[in-house]
Tab-separated table of C-alpha atoms in Angstrom:
chain	number	residue	atom	x	y	z
A	499	UNK	CA	-4.868	3.984	-14.510
A	500	UNK	CA	-6.556	6.169	-12.013
A	501	UNK	CA	-5.911	5.393	-8.360
A	502	UNK	CA	-9.611	3.976	-6.735
A	503	UNK	CA	-9.901	5.410	-2.702
A	504	UNK	CA	-12.363	2.860	-0.567
A	505	UNK	CA	-14.168	5.283	1.848
A	506	UNK	CA	-15.906	2.462	3.673
A	507	UNK	CA	-16.038	-1.870	3.275
A	508	UNK	CA	-18.748	-1.586	0.153
A	509	UNK	CA	-15.908	0.927	-1.657
A	510	UNK	CA	-13.277	-1.247	-1.168
A	511	UNK	CA	-15.427	-4.878	-2.290
A	512	UNK	CA	-16.185	-2.952	-5.991
A	513	UNK	CA	-12.212	-0.968	-5.732
A	514	UNK	CA	-10.613	-5.250	-5.424
A	515	UNK	CA	-9.697	-5.631	-8.668
A	516	UNK	CA	-8.093	-9.401	-10.668
A	517	UNK	CA	-4.802	-10.793	-9.532
A	518	UNK	CA	-2.980	-10.683	-6.325
A	519	UNK	CA	-2.771	-8.010	-4.106
A	520	UNK	CA	-0.294	-6.744	-1.852
A	521	UNK	CA	-1.441	-4.350	1.570
A	522	UNK	CA	1.122	-0.720	2.653
A	523	UNK	CA	-0.352	0.024	6.034
A	524	UNK	CA	-0.343	3.401	7.142
A	525	UNK	CA	-1.471	5.954	9.262
A	526	UNK	CA	-1.219	8.424	6.386
A	527	UNK	CA	0.887	11.214	6.074
A	528	UNK	CA	3.325	9.468	3.838
A	529	UNK	CA	6.989	10.600	3.003
A	530	UNK	CA	9.542	8.825	1.364
A	531	UNK	CA	10.006	5.818	3.489
A	532	UNK	CA	6.667	4.967	2.363
A	533	UNK	CA	7.055	5.378	-0.803
A	534	UNK	CA	9.573	2.863	-1.031
A	535	UNK	CA	7.196	0.372	1.199
A	536	UNK	CA	4.977	1.122	-2.189
A	537	UNK	CA	7.184	0.617	-4.889
A	538	UNK	CA	8.184	-3.212	-2.245
A	539	UNK	CA	4.785	-3.785	-2.399
A	540	UNK	CA	4.715	-3.584	-6.247
A	541	UNK	CA	6.919	-6.064	-6.956
A	542	UNK	CA	5.429	-8.547	-5.157
A	543	UNK	CA	2.017	-8.516	-6.957
A	544	UNK	CA	-0.471	-7.077	-9.260
A	545	UNK	CA	-1.720	-4.470	-6.917
A	546	UNK	CA	-1.016	-2.540	-4.139
A	547	UNK	CA	-4.036	-1.133	-1.801
A	548	UNK	CA	-2.756	1.419	0.670
A	549	UNK	CA	-5.041	2.260	3.724
A	550	UNK	CA	-4.654	5.509	4.898
A	551	UNK	CA	-5.996	4.950	8.701
A	552	UNK	CA	-4.990	6.988	12.084
A	553	UNK	CA	-5.698	3.571	14.426
A	554	UNK	CA	-6.625	5.583	18.096
A	555	UNK	CA	-6.591	2.237	19.828
A	556	UNK	CA	-2.452	2.213	19.231
A	557	UNK	CA	-2.766	5.458	21.288
A	558	UNK	CA	-2.014	5.808	24.679
A	559	UNK	CA	-4.761	8.399	26.911
A	560	UNK	CA	-1.196	10.481	26.897
A	561	UNK	CA	-0.012	10.505	23.471
A	562	UNK	CA	-0.379	12.440	20.531
A	563	UNK	CA	-3.663	10.937	18.939
A	564	UNK	CA	-5.281	14.949	18.128
A	565	UNK	CA	-1.819	15.747	17.073
A	566	UNK	CA	-1.159	12.873	14.186
A	567	UNK	CA	-0.559	14.995	11.015
A	568	UNK	CA	-2.736	14.403	8.488
A	569	UNK	CA	-2.220	15.094	4.805
A	570	UNK	CA	-4.927	13.034	2.910
A	571	UNK	CA	-4.719	15.410	-0.518
A	572	UNK	CA	-0.499	15.062	-0.558
A	573	UNK	CA	-0.822	11.446	0.074
A	574	UNK	CA	-2.862	10.323	-2.441
A	575	UNK	CA	-0.719	12.296	-4.730
A	576	UNK	CA	2.546	10.026	-3.232
A	577	UNK	CA	0.327	7.090	-3.879
A	578	UNK	CA	-0.788	7.870	-7.413
A	579	UNK	CA	2.715	8.489	-8.853
A	580	UNK	CA	4.258	5.479	-6.826
A	581	UNK	CA	1.472	3.653	-8.675
A	582	UNK	CA	-0.536	1.741	-5.824
A	583	UNK	CA	-4.351	0.973	-7.036
A	584	UNK	CA	-5.937	1.166	-4.489
A	585	UNK	CA	-6.633	3.728	-1.143
A	586	UNK	CA	-8.489	2.870	1.460
A	587	UNK	CA	-9.616	5.013	4.191
A	588	UNK	CA	-12.271	4.201	6.462
A	589	UNK	CA	-13.419	6.609	9.199
A	590	UNK	CA	-12.970	5.487	12.503
A	591	UNK	CA	-17.047	4.272	13.068
A	592	UNK	CA	-16.137	1.855	9.938
A	593	UNK	CA	-13.719	0.346	11.385
A	594	UNK	CA	-15.125	-0.227	14.887
A	595	UNK	CA	-18.642	0.316	15.044
A	596	UNK	CA	-20.454	0.470	18.083
A	597	UNK	CA	-20.876	-2.764	20.407
A	598	UNK	CA	-17.151	-3.744	19.010
A	599	UNK	CA	-15.941	-6.297	22.431
A	600	UNK	CA	-12.901	-8.670	21.060
A	601	UNK	CA	-9.819	-7.257	19.759
A	602	UNK	CA	-6.235	-8.956	19.845
A	603	UNK	CA	-4.094	-9.180	22.529
A	604	UNK	CA	-0.501	-8.984	21.869
A	605	UNK	CA	0.885	-11.638	24.689
A	606	UNK	CA	4.515	-11.543	26.770
A	607	UNK	CA	5.711	-9.598	23.703
A	608	UNK	CA	3.791	-6.706	23.451
A	609	UNK	CA	4.042	-6.507	27.069
A	610	UNK	CA	8.692	-5.634	26.163
A	611	UNK	CA	10.766	-2.949	25.251
A	612	UNK	CA	8.232	-0.755	22.875
A	613	UNK	CA	5.230	-1.901	24.612
A	614	UNK	CA	6.759	-1.738	28.389
A	615	UNK	CA	7.002	2.054	27.280
A	616	UNK	CA	3.129	2.242	25.174
A	617	UNK	CA	1.246	-0.433	27.279
A	618	UNK	CA	-1.966	-0.945	25.308
A	619	UNK	CA	0.016	-0.044	21.832
A	620	UNK	CA	0.912	-3.215	20.578
A	621	UNK	CA	-2.377	-4.386	21.390
A	622	UNK	CA	-4.672	-1.633	19.199
A	623	UNK	CA	-1.809	-2.541	16.423
A	624	UNK	CA	-2.380	-6.251	15.847
A	625	UNK	CA	-6.210	-5.462	16.133
A	626	UNK	CA	-6.417	-3.012	13.539
A	627	UNK	CA	-3.768	-4.667	10.862
A	628	UNK	CA	-6.127	-8.155	11.818
A	629	UNK	CA	-8.750	-5.923	10.148
A	630	UNK	CA	-7.353	-4.538	7.924
A	631	UNK	CA	-5.906	-8.546	6.779
A	632	UNK	CA	-9.932	-9.573	6.932
A	633	UNK	CA	-11.091	-6.397	4.953
A	634	UNK	CA	-8.084	-6.429	1.478
A	635	UNK	CA	-7.546	-10.279	2.226
A	636	UNK	CA	-4.063	-9.420	0.575
A	637	UNK	CA	-1.373	-12.190	-0.554
A	638	UNK	CA	1.577	-10.072	0.588
A	639	UNK	CA	1.893	-6.977	3.239
A	640	UNK	CA	5.036	-4.741	3.439
A	641	UNK	CA	5.695	-2.880	6.814
A	642	UNK	CA	9.295	-1.042	7.658
A	643	UNK	CA	11.885	-2.683	9.810
A	644	UNK	CA	11.929	1.451	11.313
A	645	UNK	CA	8.885	-0.898	13.604
A	646	UNK	CA	10.850	-3.499	14.361
A	647	UNK	CA	9.042	-5.245	16.667
A	648	UNK	CA	5.658	-4.115	15.019
A	649	UNK	CA	6.292	-6.596	12.539
A	650	UNK	CA	8.066	-9.027	14.827
A	651	UNK	CA	4.827	-8.866	16.864
A	652	UNK	CA	3.117	-9.073	12.931
A	653	UNK	CA	4.598	-12.393	12.416
A	654	UNK	CA	4.175	-13.685	15.020
A	655	UNK	CA	0.120	-12.912	14.537
A	656	UNK	CA	0.492	-14.312	11.681
A	657	UNK	CA	2.136	-17.473	12.643
A	658	UNK	CA	0.170	-18.139	15.627
A	659	UNK	CA	-3.136	-17.532	14.035
A	660	UNK	CA	-2.445	-19.031	10.690
A	661	UNK	CA	-2.926	-15.969	8.638
A	662	UNK	CA	-2.917	-16.852	4.942
A	663	UNK	CA	-0.453	-13.102	4.451
A	664	UNK	CA	3.224	-13.375	3.149
A	665	UNK	CA	4.809	-10.472	5.812
A	666	UNK	CA	7.773	-8.608	4.086
A	667	UNK	CA	9.923	-5.982	6.050
A	668	UNK	CA	11.240	-3.354	4.013
A	669	UNK	CA	14.727	-1.441	4.723
A	670	UNK	CA	14.704	1.718	6.807
A	671	UNK	CA	14.814	4.884	5.207
A	672	UNK	CA	16.840	7.314	6.339
A	673	UNK	CA	18.056	10.923	5.330
A	674	UNK	CA	21.107	11.661	4.036
A	675	UNK	CA	22.620	12.738	7.781
A	676	UNK	CA	20.806	9.378	9.000
A	677	UNK	CA	17.853	10.525	10.594
A	678	UNK	CA	15.358	7.903	9.896
A	679	UNK	CA	12.563	9.297	8.284
A	680	UNK	CA	9.575	9.144	10.591
A	681	UNK	CA	6.008	11.139	10.289
A	682	UNK	CA	6.857	12.874	13.517
A	683	UNK	CA	9.829	14.118	12.213
A	684	UNK	CA	8.081	17.211	11.436
A	685	UNK	CA	7.072	17.854	14.424
A	686	UNK	CA	11.594	18.787	15.376
A	687	UNK	CA	12.902	22.245	15.001
A	688	UNK	CA	16.238	23.028	13.696
A	689	UNK	CA	17.928	22.626	16.819
A	690	UNK	CA	16.019	19.137	18.593
A	691	UNK	CA	16.694	17.264	14.416
A	692	UNK	CA	20.117	18.031	15.462
A	693	UNK	CA	19.862	17.030	19.278
A	694	UNK	CA	17.993	13.456	17.599
A	695	UNK	CA	21.139	12.867	14.874
A	696	UNK	CA	22.344	11.108	18.112
A	697	UNK	CA	19.560	7.885	18.109
A	698	UNK	CA	21.008	6.771	14.216
A	699	UNK	CA	24.829	7.822	15.756
A	700	UNK	CA	24.598	5.504	19.185
A	701	UNK	CA	23.302	2.491	16.306
A	702	UNK	CA	26.295	3.428	14.037
A	703	UNK	CA	29.080	3.359	17.084
A	704	UNK	CA	26.719	-0.171	18.712
A	705	UNK	CA	26.902	-2.124	15.260
A	706	UNK	CA	30.891	-0.951	15.415
A	707	UNK	CA	31.364	-3.432	18.261
A	708	UNK	CA	30.306	-7.091	18.597
A	709	UNK	CA	30.119	-8.577	22.097
A	710	UNK	CA	26.773	-7.278	23.471
A	711	UNK	CA	28.263	-4.932	26.729
A	712	UNK	CA	30.407	-3.158	24.586
A	713	UNK	CA	27.444	-2.884	21.793
A	714	UNK	CA	25.195	-1.912	24.184
A	715	UNK	CA	28.421	0.745	26.491
A	716	UNK	CA	29.151	1.999	23.370
A	717	UNK	CA	25.576	3.411	22.026
A	718	UNK	CA	24.934	4.650	25.596
A	719	UNK	CA	27.892	6.797	25.507
A	720	UNK	CA	26.728	8.703	22.741
A	721	UNK	CA	23.488	9.567	24.160
A	722	UNK	CA	24.414	9.859	27.265
A	723	UNK	CA	26.811	12.793	25.273
A	724	UNK	CA	23.103	14.138	23.951
A	725	UNK	CA	21.373	14.677	27.233
A	726	UNK	CA	19.712	17.268	28.700
A	727	UNK	CA	17.715	17.399	25.780
A	728	UNK	CA	17.353	14.059	24.507
A	729	UNK	CA	15.310	12.131	27.259
A	730	UNK	CA	16.574	8.307	26.623
A	731	UNK	CA	12.967	6.054	27.130
A	732	UNK	CA	15.031	3.003	25.591
A	733	UNK	CA	18.185	1.149	24.990
A	734	UNK	CA	18.163	-2.784	24.235
A	735	UNK	CA	19.828	-5.323	22.152
A	736	UNK	CA	17.388	-7.970	21.435
A	737	UNK	CA	17.110	-11.101	19.246
A	738	UNK	CA	14.248	-10.398	16.348
A	739	UNK	CA	12.114	-13.187	16.820
A	740	UNK	CA	11.152	-12.237	20.490
A	741	UNK	CA	12.293	-8.796	21.437
A	742	UNK	CA	13.923	-10.801	24.825
A	743	UNK	CA	17.239	-9.240	25.555
A	744	UNK	CA	20.442	-10.997	23.907
A	745	UNK	CA	22.661	-12.767	26.676
A	746	UNK	CA	26.505	-12.766	26.265
A	747	UNK	CA	27.052	-15.342	24.858
A	748	UNK	CA	24.103	-15.001	21.610
A	749	UNK	CA	25.558	-15.357	18.308
A	750	UNK	CA	23.001	-14.112	15.104
A	751	UNK	CA	21.380	-11.509	14.132
A	752	UNK	CA	20.530	-8.835	16.573
A	753	UNK	CA	18.362	-5.394	16.779
A	754	UNK	CA	19.731	-2.918	19.066
A	755	UNK	CA	16.997	-0.224	19.377
A	756	UNK	CA	16.230	2.925	20.754
A	757	UNK	CA	13.509	5.345	21.921
A	758	UNK	CA	13.456	9.268	22.913
A	759	UNK	CA	12.309	11.824	23.448
A	760	UNK	CA	14.005	14.979	22.091
A	761	UNK	CA	11.560	18.308	23.358
A	762	UNK	CA	8.186	17.377	22.571
A	763	UNK	CA	8.476	14.620	20.144
A	764	UNK	CA	9.031	10.714	20.546
A	765	UNK	CA	11.237	9.214	18.216
A	766	UNK	CA	12.474	5.539	17.659
A	767	UNK	CA	14.955	3.892	15.926
A	768	UNK	CA	16.723	0.816	15.375
A	769	UNK	CA	19.645	-1.500	13.832
A	770	UNK	CA	20.142	-5.008	12.840
A	771	UNK	CA	23.679	-6.155	14.370
A	772	UNK	CA	25.202	-9.582	13.066
A	773	UNK	CA	26.918	-10.826	16.925
A	774	UNK	CA	29.574	-13.773	17.066
């Protein structure tokens, strides 16, 4: 079946087929991680819609909106190869018409960890995701675990606002050397890429421990060894549902999350660890 490209709301309505729909929201620059999301989505619904939209609301004034990679033709090939039925690729003015006033507020959870480093980011992310849900009307939406706080925030929004969409989290896809796939990896020089491997090494070092203090210390030791080439933003061990720091007595699943800048590129990564 030929891939349908919907450039606006009218095209999207015409493109919607019969049966269940799984949505894979992306900002384009698709890589193997995105392919895995489309494959996962195909197991949950009759047809897959991939949205490609670089959302200006989730970029801060000093972030990389203007240089974010845009590879639309290559992205369409990926969607075709992976069996997506529709690509929804609206213009900014289509998603945010003049006079727009109402947005989603992420609340306290959107102001901690990644939200503390990127004020307003989760407000913008949740606003566009809710708009995509309302436009596409999927039964299921698939998101990657690499953006663990984003996944947690979307689950919180769906629960709090009674949005009738099932949220599926898909595992992080990594290079053979452990680097988590990201559209921003293409910005890394060969030397920067070697430094960036400290993120996954730190997570593995932390995962080898079981007590929160020891997990944080083991991960921090690896990251400290990579300075000054790696500029650490945060290292956090958090509850996967709330993203609040876990106490020393915590048992169950936790997320060890890290963000750092290598050269001009900011990367994030995380790993789920079972404590106790």
